[in-house]
């Protein structure tokens, strides 16, 4: 049945194209205009852009400092559980024991069992989420999250507060630069979801007034690991 | 999207005047003012006889047969002439420049004629500033504001010419117009088919003109002028919208 | 008086709507201007995006075949729908087969176009809109009035009253309270739904991904928590490569909401890969024609370049004055007055192409520079050919054109009209404040100046020998 619809629509397209007037169509699509390189280090551009979209930046010199920062931040918030990617994917050695010592447990973001709803209800009250990022986009202050086994989407979606760990080596000037980077397109199909996150969730539907935290997290914290300049 | 440069590379000395039906029958004094200004600028003006209407109202309404009829007549009137064809209407200029060639898509002879004539069209203010390179051709000091017509600024891409000529008047003050490029609401048959929306647009423009603090609002299109002055008169107010040619002709340099 | 004119008149008298429009339209326009100015080579990027859209449509069938192959390789199911009814039937069938009862939806103009919610409800399925604006539209049994900001026409007081009634919030609740109430109510639904339905801003052929652009996060929930995700995709939405979609995404965010990128740009590339991952178990992509091939087959194909940013609405003097509901169609504003008749024919929509003064502000604002006035002129010509023009206008213009090719008659006509005009009642300082018949629309709010006693050409002819 759908085979018929498919054949009909494709044939309609072919027929239509013989009569279509498409202004600006050309033999080849030329390359896009390239953006001039930034004069400053990407981390500085990223910091400014992230702040402009109400994200919060926490620069730290190395992985150990990142672990210490997270533990302190979460102790201060009174957090006991964190919805998280599998610790191995975070590349923060010593994270689990450091958190355990402070009475904080990492809960994996996954929906493996038969009762999806029950699992979701169990994960819903967790106040903080933790992920790493695949890349950072300096011009827009964005981070990129790619879903995978052990890298659940829910960690960056369900809790009202999201912490993302990013390394300065993972920063790209902008979206175009990252999409063009080697391996990105090749690896694309491994991930059922690739999300470019630019700041915390927001809405302005009611009277065009900005409110943070519509359905996704209302706070986005980026822990940026790298040498400071 | 400008009409291409005038046919002669050197400064033109003779022009053909394309009156427009609106000026011919509603505002002959403004047409007269155009001629005055052009002659002042050292240009001889010829008015090819038999001009009626370029066909824009029919074309905008989708009446292509009638538009073609009028266009063929227009081409017959102007085709045997040479040199720049100057017209004091952005919308009429745009009609010939952008729509005439397409009207004759199936008729190569007419299409070639249309393209040749289209290349010669110059809007009045554009001609004075871009072709004759003038900055001041006359006008009284006063507080002016300028409303750019949509066809002139967007379709023809002519911006800044009227402002240059107004700013060039010694002692004249050119006030900025809030939401300057917003349409006045005339739109041809639109004004009669959707009168309440058209009137709302007009009201907004009149409010902005009042907010500018100008004594006179200058336009390059008599259609905008008719629409806006029409609103002012209906409201018992003075029709303070005037055509650029009138303003420039008032007093010589 | 046309239907549009009636609804427009109503809109102009709606004080609340007028306030809302005054506040929001400039906000959107200024946002877009700032964001485009902030893009490196913004104008060149727009030209480039226009070429991308044109070239993509030029090989539309090839790109969809590539998309289908790659999407299927990722584990997505690809379905095709010739029209609205077939698309709705497909969704209902998928829901039935998989024992779905509760559905959550993310904003999709295409789903409005095919009237999906009505079909789902008729099929005994419970559907909840989750985009905050659409949720409010659903609660108030209303229709969206803008393609990007559905409740531009509602004031804070309207929403507060609505939420007080449905969610029990205090009657004078502020915006954060209202948003929090919606968040709590919708979260329960996200966690309990069996199926999520979205549209798609783009479909990337080279990876078989669909792209969703949102700010709130509801789009992410709808495509993560339920076990089935259904995406409705219009067949003009394909983009060949990731690089090209990157360009379009920047322009979409800048033009729609004045952002460098929207908060969540989500690429969905099939269902989850592993049983213990989160995300849906099934992804269904429904490719919908519903008149797009009809639009593609001629002069109106350019309307398919549209990336649904809404920039044209925000600058259109007609839209700015009357809002979206006056159009009486799924798509309002400049895009709407072309795309509705392009998809469905002029029959139901012949009034719409008249709802424009041809000012061209839309083309100036459009990120891909779609020439809307050109297509309006084509639609108006088609309208006349198909017999929709009013009798008085047809005959009036025929007479006018005939006189215009007989200059002496034209001049005589002008002279006669000037005389007749003087005889009309209701004058002030020579201006007519009343004109008969269909011209009364003019004089309701405007005077008409007196025709000249002697035309300029008569005067010139008379004086011809006077000047050298």
PDB file of C-alpha atoms in Angstrom, chain C residues 168-336:
ATOM      1  CA  UNK C 168      -5.549  25.973  39.299  1.00  0.00           C
ATOM      2  CA  UNK C 169      -2.850  28.606  39.337  1.00  0.00           C
ATOM      3  CA  UNK C 170      -3.706  31.938  41.024  1.00  0.00           C
ATOM      4  CA  UNK C 171      -5.667  34.261  38.689  1.00  0.00           C
ATOM      5  CA  UNK C 172      -2.942  36.906  38.670  1.00  0.00           C
ATOM      6  CA  UNK C 173      -0.014  34.515  38.383  1.00  0.00           C
ATOM      7  CA  UNK C 174       3.190  35.853  36.873  1.00  0.00           C
ATOM      8  CA  UNK C 175       5.007  34.318  33.935  1.00  0.00           C
ATOM      9  CA  UNK C 176       7.491  32.173  35.896  1.00  0.00           C
ATOM     10  CA  UNK C 177       4.591  30.680  37.898  1.00  0.00           C
ATOM     11  CA  UNK C 178       2.617  29.934  34.750  1.00  0.00           C
ATOM     12  CA  UNK C 179       5.636  28.383  33.050  1.00  0.00           C
ATOM     13  CA  UNK C 180       6.371  26.233  36.096  1.00  0.00           C
ATOM     14  CA  UNK C 181       2.772  25.047  36.192  1.00  0.00           C
ATOM     15  CA  UNK C 182       2.923  24.057  32.534  1.00  0.00           C
ATOM     16  CA  UNK C 183       6.251  22.339  33.068  1.00  0.00           C
ATOM     17  CA  UNK C 184       4.848  20.207  35.888  1.00  0.00           C
ATOM     18  CA  UNK C 185       1.650  19.332  34.034  1.00  0.00           C
ATOM     19  CA  UNK C 186       3.431  18.410  30.829  1.00  0.00           C
ATOM     20  CA  UNK C 187       6.206  16.480  32.507  1.00  0.00           C
ATOM     21  CA  UNK C 188       3.701  13.928  33.789  1.00  0.00           C
ATOM     22  CA  UNK C 189       2.507  13.484  30.217  1.00  0.00           C
ATOM     23  CA  UNK C 190       6.000  13.146  28.816  1.00  0.00           C
ATOM     24  CA  UNK C 191       6.736  10.321  31.205  1.00  0.00           C
ATOM     25  CA  UNK C 192       3.501   8.466  30.565  1.00  0.00           C
ATOM     26  CA  UNK C 193       3.111   8.801  26.808  1.00  0.00           C
ATOM     27  CA  UNK C 194       3.394   5.823  24.472  1.00  0.00           C
ATOM     28  CA  UNK C 195       4.123   7.789  21.333  1.00  0.00           C
ATOM     29  CA  UNK C 196       5.694  11.111  20.447  1.00  0.00           C
ATOM     30  CA  UNK C 197       4.846  12.996  17.244  1.00  0.00           C
ATOM     31  CA  UNK C 198       6.963  15.791  15.838  1.00  0.00           C
ATOM     32  CA  UNK C 199       7.479  17.601  12.611  1.00  0.00           C
ATOM     33  CA  UNK C 200      10.945  18.190  11.248  1.00  0.00           C
ATOM     34  CA  UNK C 201      12.677  21.394  10.329  1.00  0.00           C
ATOM     35  CA  UNK C 202      14.970  19.554   7.946  1.00  0.00           C
ATOM     36  CA  UNK C 203      15.809  16.036   6.787  1.00  0.00           C
ATOM     37  CA  UNK C 204      19.489  15.412   6.031  1.00  0.00           C
ATOM     38  CA  UNK C 205      19.920  13.045   3.104  1.00  0.00           C
ATOM     39  CA  UNK C 206      23.573  12.121   3.666  1.00  0.00           C
ATOM     40  CA  UNK C 207      22.911  10.747   7.144  1.00  0.00           C
ATOM     41  CA  UNK C 208      19.205   9.891   7.081  1.00  0.00           C
ATOM     42  CA  UNK C 209      18.649  12.238  10.043  1.00  0.00           C
ATOM     43  CA  UNK C 210      15.803  14.573  10.781  1.00  0.00           C
ATOM     44  CA  UNK C 211      16.486  17.863  12.528  1.00  0.00           C
ATOM     45  CA  UNK C 212      14.313  19.478  15.175  1.00  0.00           C
ATOM     46  CA  UNK C 213      14.881  23.064  16.229  1.00  0.00           C
ATOM     47  CA  UNK C 214      13.362  23.992  19.601  1.00  0.00           C
ATOM     48  CA  UNK C 215      14.023  26.129  22.641  1.00  0.00           C
ATOM     49  CA  UNK C 216      11.950  24.551  25.349  1.00  0.00           C
ATOM     50  CA  UNK C 217      13.104  20.963  25.419  1.00  0.00           C
ATOM     51  CA  UNK C 218       9.683  19.492  24.750  1.00  0.00           C
ATOM     52  CA  UNK C 219      10.933  18.324  21.365  1.00  0.00           C
ATOM     53  CA  UNK C 220      13.660  16.379  23.137  1.00  0.00           C
ATOM     54  CA  UNK C 221      11.206  14.779  25.552  1.00  0.00           C
ATOM     55  CA  UNK C 222       8.775  13.833  22.817  1.00  0.00           C
ATOM     56  CA  UNK C 223      11.588  12.068  20.954  1.00  0.00           C
ATOM     57  CA  UNK C 224      13.167  10.418  24.001  1.00  0.00           C
ATOM     58  CA  UNK C 225      10.698   9.213  26.611  1.00  0.00           C
ATOM     59  CA  UNK C 226       7.919   7.498  24.592  1.00  0.00           C
ATOM     60  CA  UNK C 227       8.810   4.180  22.982  1.00  0.00           C
ATOM     61  CA  UNK C 228       7.673   5.268  19.510  1.00  0.00           C
ATOM     62  CA  UNK C 229       8.548   8.449  17.647  1.00  0.00           C
ATOM     63  CA  UNK C 230       6.683   9.525  14.522  1.00  0.00           C
ATOM     64  CA  UNK C 231       8.027  12.443  12.499  1.00  0.00           C
ATOM     65  CA  UNK C 232       5.999  14.210   9.823  1.00  0.00           C
ATOM     66  CA  UNK C 233       8.177  15.709   7.126  1.00  0.00           C
ATOM     67  CA  UNK C 234       7.029  17.796   4.175  1.00  0.00           C
ATOM     68  CA  UNK C 235       8.765  16.745   0.973  1.00  0.00           C
ATOM     69  CA  UNK C 236      10.351  20.156   0.538  1.00  0.00           C
ATOM     70  CA  UNK C 237      12.381  19.704   3.753  1.00  0.00           C
ATOM     71  CA  UNK C 238      15.276  17.604   2.559  1.00  0.00           C
ATOM     72  CA  UNK C 239      18.804  19.031   2.619  1.00  0.00           C
ATOM     73  CA  UNK C 240      21.569  17.034   0.931  1.00  0.00           C
ATOM     74  CA  UNK C 241      24.404  17.334   3.464  1.00  0.00           C
ATOM     75  CA  UNK C 242      25.237  18.188   7.054  1.00  0.00           C
ATOM     76  CA  UNK C 243      27.307  21.136   5.890  1.00  0.00           C
ATOM     77  CA  UNK C 244      24.337  22.627   4.063  1.00  0.00           C
ATOM     78  CA  UNK C 245      21.974  22.085   6.950  1.00  0.00           C
ATOM     79  CA  UNK C 246      24.507  23.888   9.156  1.00  0.00           C
ATOM     80  CA  UNK C 247      24.107  26.995   6.982  1.00  0.00           C
ATOM     81  CA  UNK C 248      20.329  26.802   7.054  1.00  0.00           C
ATOM     82  CA  UNK C 249      20.236  26.264  10.817  1.00  0.00           C
ATOM     83  CA  UNK C 250      22.164  29.463  11.459  1.00  0.00           C
ATOM     84  CA  UNK C 251      19.845  31.476   9.250  1.00  0.00           C
ATOM     85  CA  UNK C 252      16.739  29.861  10.701  1.00  0.00           C
ATOM     86  CA  UNK C 253      17.654  30.717  14.284  1.00  0.00           C
ATOM     87  CA  UNK C 254      18.707  34.248  13.357  1.00  0.00           C
ATOM     88  CA  UNK C 255      15.619  34.979  11.283  1.00  0.00           C
ATOM     89  CA  UNK C 256      13.016  33.296  13.466  1.00  0.00           C
ATOM     90  CA  UNK C 257      13.982  34.294  16.981  1.00  0.00           C
ATOM     91  CA  UNK C 258      17.106  36.419  16.688  1.00  0.00           C
ATOM     92  CA  UNK C 259      19.274  33.708  18.258  1.00  0.00           C
ATOM     93  CA  UNK C 260      22.700  32.524  17.090  1.00  0.00           C
ATOM     94  CA  UNK C 261      21.298  28.978  17.382  1.00  0.00           C
ATOM     95  CA  UNK C 262      18.152  27.827  19.099  1.00  0.00           C
ATOM     96  CA  UNK C 263      18.601  26.147  22.479  1.00  0.00           C
ATOM     97  CA  UNK C 264      18.230  22.592  21.186  1.00  0.00           C
ATOM     98  CA  UNK C 265      19.154  21.595  17.657  1.00  0.00           C
ATOM     99  CA  UNK C 266      18.441  17.880  17.683  1.00  0.00           C
ATOM    100  CA  UNK C 267      19.523  15.465  14.975  1.00  0.00           C
ATOM    101  CA  UNK C 268      17.625  12.210  15.173  1.00  0.00           C
ATOM    102  CA  UNK C 269      19.337   9.401  13.345  1.00  0.00           C
ATOM    103  CA  UNK C 270      17.137   6.380  13.911  1.00  0.00           C
ATOM    104  CA  UNK C 271      15.899   4.684  17.079  1.00  0.00           C
ATOM    105  CA  UNK C 272      18.170   3.794  19.943  1.00  0.00           C
ATOM    106  CA  UNK C 273      20.906   1.415  18.969  1.00  0.00           C
ATOM    107  CA  UNK C 274      21.129  -0.609  22.139  1.00  0.00           C
ATOM    108  CA  UNK C 275      18.424  -1.998  24.372  1.00  0.00           C
ATOM    109  CA  UNK C 276      19.783  -0.305  27.461  1.00  0.00           C
ATOM    110  CA  UNK C 277      20.143   3.122  25.905  1.00  0.00           C
ATOM    111  CA  UNK C 278      17.352   5.630  26.380  1.00  0.00           C
ATOM    112  CA  UNK C 279      15.392   6.944  23.419  1.00  0.00           C
ATOM    113  CA  UNK C 280      12.580   5.385  21.394  1.00  0.00           C
ATOM    114  CA  UNK C 281      12.529   1.799  20.199  1.00  0.00           C
ATOM    115  CA  UNK C 282      10.986   2.787  16.880  1.00  0.00           C
ATOM    116  CA  UNK C 283      11.287   5.830  14.649  1.00  0.00           C
ATOM    117  CA  UNK C 284       8.796   6.350  11.835  1.00  0.00           C
ATOM    118  CA  UNK C 285       9.361   9.072   9.268  1.00  0.00           C
ATOM    119  CA  UNK C 286       6.351  10.016   7.148  1.00  0.00           C
ATOM    120  CA  UNK C 287       7.160  11.969   4.004  1.00  0.00           C
ATOM    121  CA  UNK C 288       4.137  14.096   3.073  1.00  0.00           C
ATOM    122  CA  UNK C 289       3.272  15.574  -0.332  1.00  0.00           C
ATOM    123  CA  UNK C 290      -0.186  17.137   0.210  1.00  0.00           C
ATOM    124  CA  UNK C 291       0.116  19.538  -2.721  1.00  0.00           C
ATOM    125  CA  UNK C 292       3.845  20.223  -2.641  1.00  0.00           C
ATOM    126  CA  UNK C 293       4.379  18.555  -6.000  1.00  0.00           C
ATOM    127  CA  UNK C 294       1.612  20.741  -7.357  1.00  0.00           C
ATOM    128  CA  UNK C 295       3.435  23.831  -6.124  1.00  0.00           C
ATOM    129  CA  UNK C 296       6.700  22.476  -7.520  1.00  0.00           C
ATOM    130  CA  UNK C 297       5.287  22.089 -11.025  1.00  0.00           C
ATOM    131  CA  UNK C 298       5.524  25.705 -12.175  1.00  0.00           C
ATOM    132  CA  UNK C 299       5.978  29.347 -11.256  1.00  0.00           C
ATOM    133  CA  UNK C 300       5.237  28.864  -7.594  1.00  0.00           C
ATOM    134  CA  UNK C 301       8.016  26.347  -6.911  1.00  0.00           C
ATOM    135  CA  UNK C 302      10.053  29.056  -5.205  1.00  0.00           C
ATOM    136  CA  UNK C 303       7.631  29.059  -2.271  1.00  0.00           C
ATOM    137  CA  UNK C 304       9.093  25.666  -1.344  1.00  0.00           C
ATOM    138  CA  UNK C 305      12.417  27.343  -0.562  1.00  0.00           C
ATOM    139  CA  UNK C 306      10.781  28.530   2.672  1.00  0.00           C
ATOM    140  CA  UNK C 307      12.435  27.382   5.907  1.00  0.00           C
ATOM    141  CA  UNK C 308       9.469  28.453   8.029  1.00  0.00           C
ATOM    142  CA  UNK C 309      11.214  31.152  10.025  1.00  0.00           C
ATOM    143  CA  UNK C 310       8.279  33.607  10.131  1.00  0.00           C
ATOM    144  CA  UNK C 311      10.433  36.639   9.328  1.00  0.00           C
ATOM    145  CA  UNK C 312       8.047  37.680   6.561  1.00  0.00           C
ATOM    146  CA  UNK C 313       5.114  37.776   8.963  1.00  0.00           C
ATOM    147  CA  UNK C 314       6.920  40.121  11.302  1.00  0.00           C
ATOM    148  CA  UNK C 315       7.591  42.772   8.640  1.00  0.00           C
ATOM    149  CA  UNK C 316       4.379  42.480   6.629  1.00  0.00           C
ATOM    150  CA  UNK C 317       2.260  45.612   7.160  1.00  0.00           C
ATOM    151  CA  UNK C 318      -0.896  43.569   6.633  1.00  0.00           C
ATOM    152  CA  UNK C 319       0.063  40.875   9.160  1.00  0.00           C
ATOM    153  CA  UNK C 320       1.307  43.470  11.625  1.00  0.00           C
ATOM    154  CA  UNK C 321      -2.095  45.097  11.552  1.00  0.00           C
ATOM    155  CA  UNK C 322      -4.433  42.104  11.558  1.00  0.00           C
ATOM    156  CA  UNK C 323      -2.514  39.144  12.998  1.00  0.00           C
ATOM    157  CA  UNK C 324      -2.726  35.541  11.841  1.00  0.00           C
ATOM    158  CA  UNK C 325      -6.348  34.528  12.374  1.00  0.00           C
ATOM    159  CA  UNK C 326      -7.655  37.023   9.802  1.00  0.00           C
ATOM    160  CA  UNK C 327      -6.133  34.887   7.073  1.00  0.00           C
ATOM    161  CA  UNK C 328      -8.389  31.984   7.973  1.00  0.00           C
ATOM    162  CA  UNK C 329      -5.756  29.500   6.847  1.00  0.00           C
ATOM    163  CA  UNK C 330      -3.069  27.261   8.336  1.00  0.00           C
ATOM    164  CA  UNK C 331      -0.250  29.490   7.151  1.00  0.00           C
ATOM    165  CA  UNK C 332      -0.747  33.239   7.612  1.00  0.00           C
ATOM    166  CA  UNK C 333       1.201  36.224   6.401  1.00  0.00           C
ATOM    167  CA  UNK C 334       3.154  36.577   3.162  1.00  0.00           C
ATOM    168  CA  UNK C 335       4.207  32.908   3.102  1.00  0.00           C
ATOM    169  CA  UNK C 336       0.589  31.924   3.655  1.00  0.00           C
TER     170      UNK C 336
END
